[in-house]
Amino acid sequence: MSATKNASVNVRIQKDIKKQAEQILETIGIPTATAIDMFYRQIILNNGIPFSLTIPNNVPVRENMNDNDFNLIMRTGYMQAVEGKSKDVDEVFDILEKGI
């Protein structure tokens, strides 16, 4: 049994956000209206937003870290670079400049 769809949702969002999301949805074959319907259904199932809304902890500052924690962060960053799991600095700045 199919319920008649008789309600509308009108929202204003940034053009670039809309474009990126719609490209992803098109790639996976989900119409925008279906994705929004899925989001609303997840809100109902979860009795709230279906993902965590948190403020991240402050970025670690050297002055507030002991030597072991600092060395672990440095070692992790070094290994990511050696293993090719890092991004080119120009690519990172391009992303930051786009305001993500």
CSV table of C-alpha atoms in Angstrom, one decimal:
chain,number,residue,atom,x,y,z
A,1,MET,CA,0.0,0.0,0.0
A,2,SER,CA,1.5,3.3,-1.1
A,3,ALA,CA,0.8,6.6,0.8
A,4,THR,CA,0.0,9.6,-1.4
A,5,LYS,CA,2.8,12.2,-1.2
A,6,ASN,CA,1.0,15.5,-0.5
A,7,ALA,CA,3.6,17.6,1.4
A,8,SER,CA,6.4,19.9,0.1
A,9,VAL,CA,9.7,20.9,1.5
A,10,ASN,CA,11.2,24.2,0.3
A,11,VAL,CA,14.7,25.0,1.5
A,12,ARG,CA,17.5,27.4,0.4
A,13,ILE,CA,21.0,26.1,0.4
A,14,GLN,CA,24.3,27.1,-1.1
A,15,LYS,CA,24.5,26.4,-4.8
A,16,ASP,CA,27.8,24.5,-4.6
A,17,ILE,CA,26.5,22.3,-1.8
A,18,LYS,CA,23.4,21.4,-3.8
A,19,LYS,CA,25.4,20.7,-6.9
A,20,GLN,CA,27.9,18.4,-5.2
A,21,ALA,CA,25.1,16.5,-3.4
A,22,GLU,CA,23.1,16.1,-6.5
A,23,GLN,CA,26.1,14.8,-8.4
A,24,ILE,CA,26.7,12.1,-5.8
A,25,LEU,CA,23.0,11.2,-5.7
A,26,GLU,CA,22.9,10.9,-9.5
A,27,THR,CA,26.0,8.7,-9.4
A,28,ILE,CA,24.4,6.3,-7.0
A,29,GLY,CA,21.0,6.5,-8.7
A,30,ILE,CA,18.9,8.1,-6.0
A,31,PRO,CA,16.6,11.0,-6.9
A,32,THR,CA,17.0,14.1,-4.6
A,33,ALA,CA,13.4,13.8,-3.4
A,34,THR,CA,14.0,10.1,-2.4
A,35,ALA,CA,17.2,11.1,-0.5
A,36,ILE,CA,15.3,13.8,1.4
A,37,ASP,CA,12.5,11.3,2.2
A,38,MET,CA,15.2,8.8,3.4
A,39,PHE,CA,16.7,11.5,5.6
A,40,TYR,CA,13.3,12.3,7.2
A,41,ARG,CA,12.6,8.6,7.7
A,42,GLN,CA,15.9,8.2,9.5
A,43,ILE,CA,15.0,11.1,11.7
A,44,ILE,CA,11.8,9.3,12.7
A,45,LEU,CA,13.6,5.9,13.2
A,46,ASN,CA,16.4,7.5,15.3
A,47,ASN,CA,14.0,9.9,17.1
A,48,GLY,CA,16.5,12.6,16.2
A,49,ILE,CA,19.2,13.6,13.8
A,50,PRO,CA,20.7,10.3,12.4
A,51,PHE,CA,24.3,11.4,12.8
A,52,SER,CA,26.3,12.9,15.6
A,53,LEU,CA,26.2,16.7,16.0
A,54,THR,CA,29.2,17.5,18.1
A,55,ILE,CA,31.8,20.2,18.5
A,56,PRO,CA,35.2,18.6,18.0
A,57,ASN,CA,37.8,18.8,20.7
A,58,ASN,CA,40.3,21.6,20.4
A,59,VAL,CA,43.2,20.9,18.0
A,60,PRO,CA,46.1,19.7,20.1
A,61,VAL,CA,48.6,22.4,21.0
A,62,ARG,CA,52.2,21.4,21.7
A,63,GLU,CA,52.3,23.4,24.9
A,64,ASN,CA,49.4,21.3,26.3
A,65,MET,CA,50.9,17.9,25.3
A,66,ASN,CA,53.3,15.6,26.9
A,67,ASP,CA,56.3,14.3,24.9
A,68,ASN,CA,54.7,10.9,24.3
A,69,ASP,CA,51.5,12.3,22.8
A,70,PHE,CA,53.4,14.8,20.7
A,71,ASN,CA,55.8,12.1,19.4
A,72,LEU,CA,52.8,9.8,18.6
A,73,ILE,CA,51.2,12.6,16.5
A,74,MET,CA,54.4,13.3,14.7
A,75,ARG,CA,55.1,9.6,14.0
A,76,THR,CA,51.5,9.1,12.7
A,77,GLY,CA,51.9,12.1,10.3
A,78,TYR,CA,55.3,10.9,9.1
A,79,MET,CA,54.0,7.3,8.5
A,80,GLN,CA,51.0,8.7,6.6
A,81,ALA,CA,53.3,10.7,4.3
A,82,VAL,CA,55.6,7.7,3.8
A,83,GLU,CA,52.7,5.5,2.9
A,84,GLY,CA,51.2,8.0,0.5
A,85,LYS,CA,48.1,8.6,2.7
A,86,SER,CA,48.6,12.4,2.6
A,87,LYS,CA,47.4,15.1,0.3
A,88,ASP,CA,49.5,17.6,-1.7
A,89,VAL,CA,49.7,20.9,0.1
A,90,ASP,CA,48.3,22.8,-2.9
A,91,GLU,CA,45.3,20.4,-2.9
A,92,VAL,CA,44.7,21.0,0.8
A,93,PHE,CA,44.8,24.8,0.4
A,94,ASP,CA,42.4,24.6,-2.6
A,95,ILE,CA,40.0,22.7,-0.4
A,96,LEU,CA,40.4,25.2,2.5
A,97,GLU,CA,39.9,28.2,0.2
A,98,LYS,CA,36.6,26.7,-1.1
A,99,GLY,CA,35.3,27.0,2.5
A,100,ILE,CA,34.6,23.3,3.3
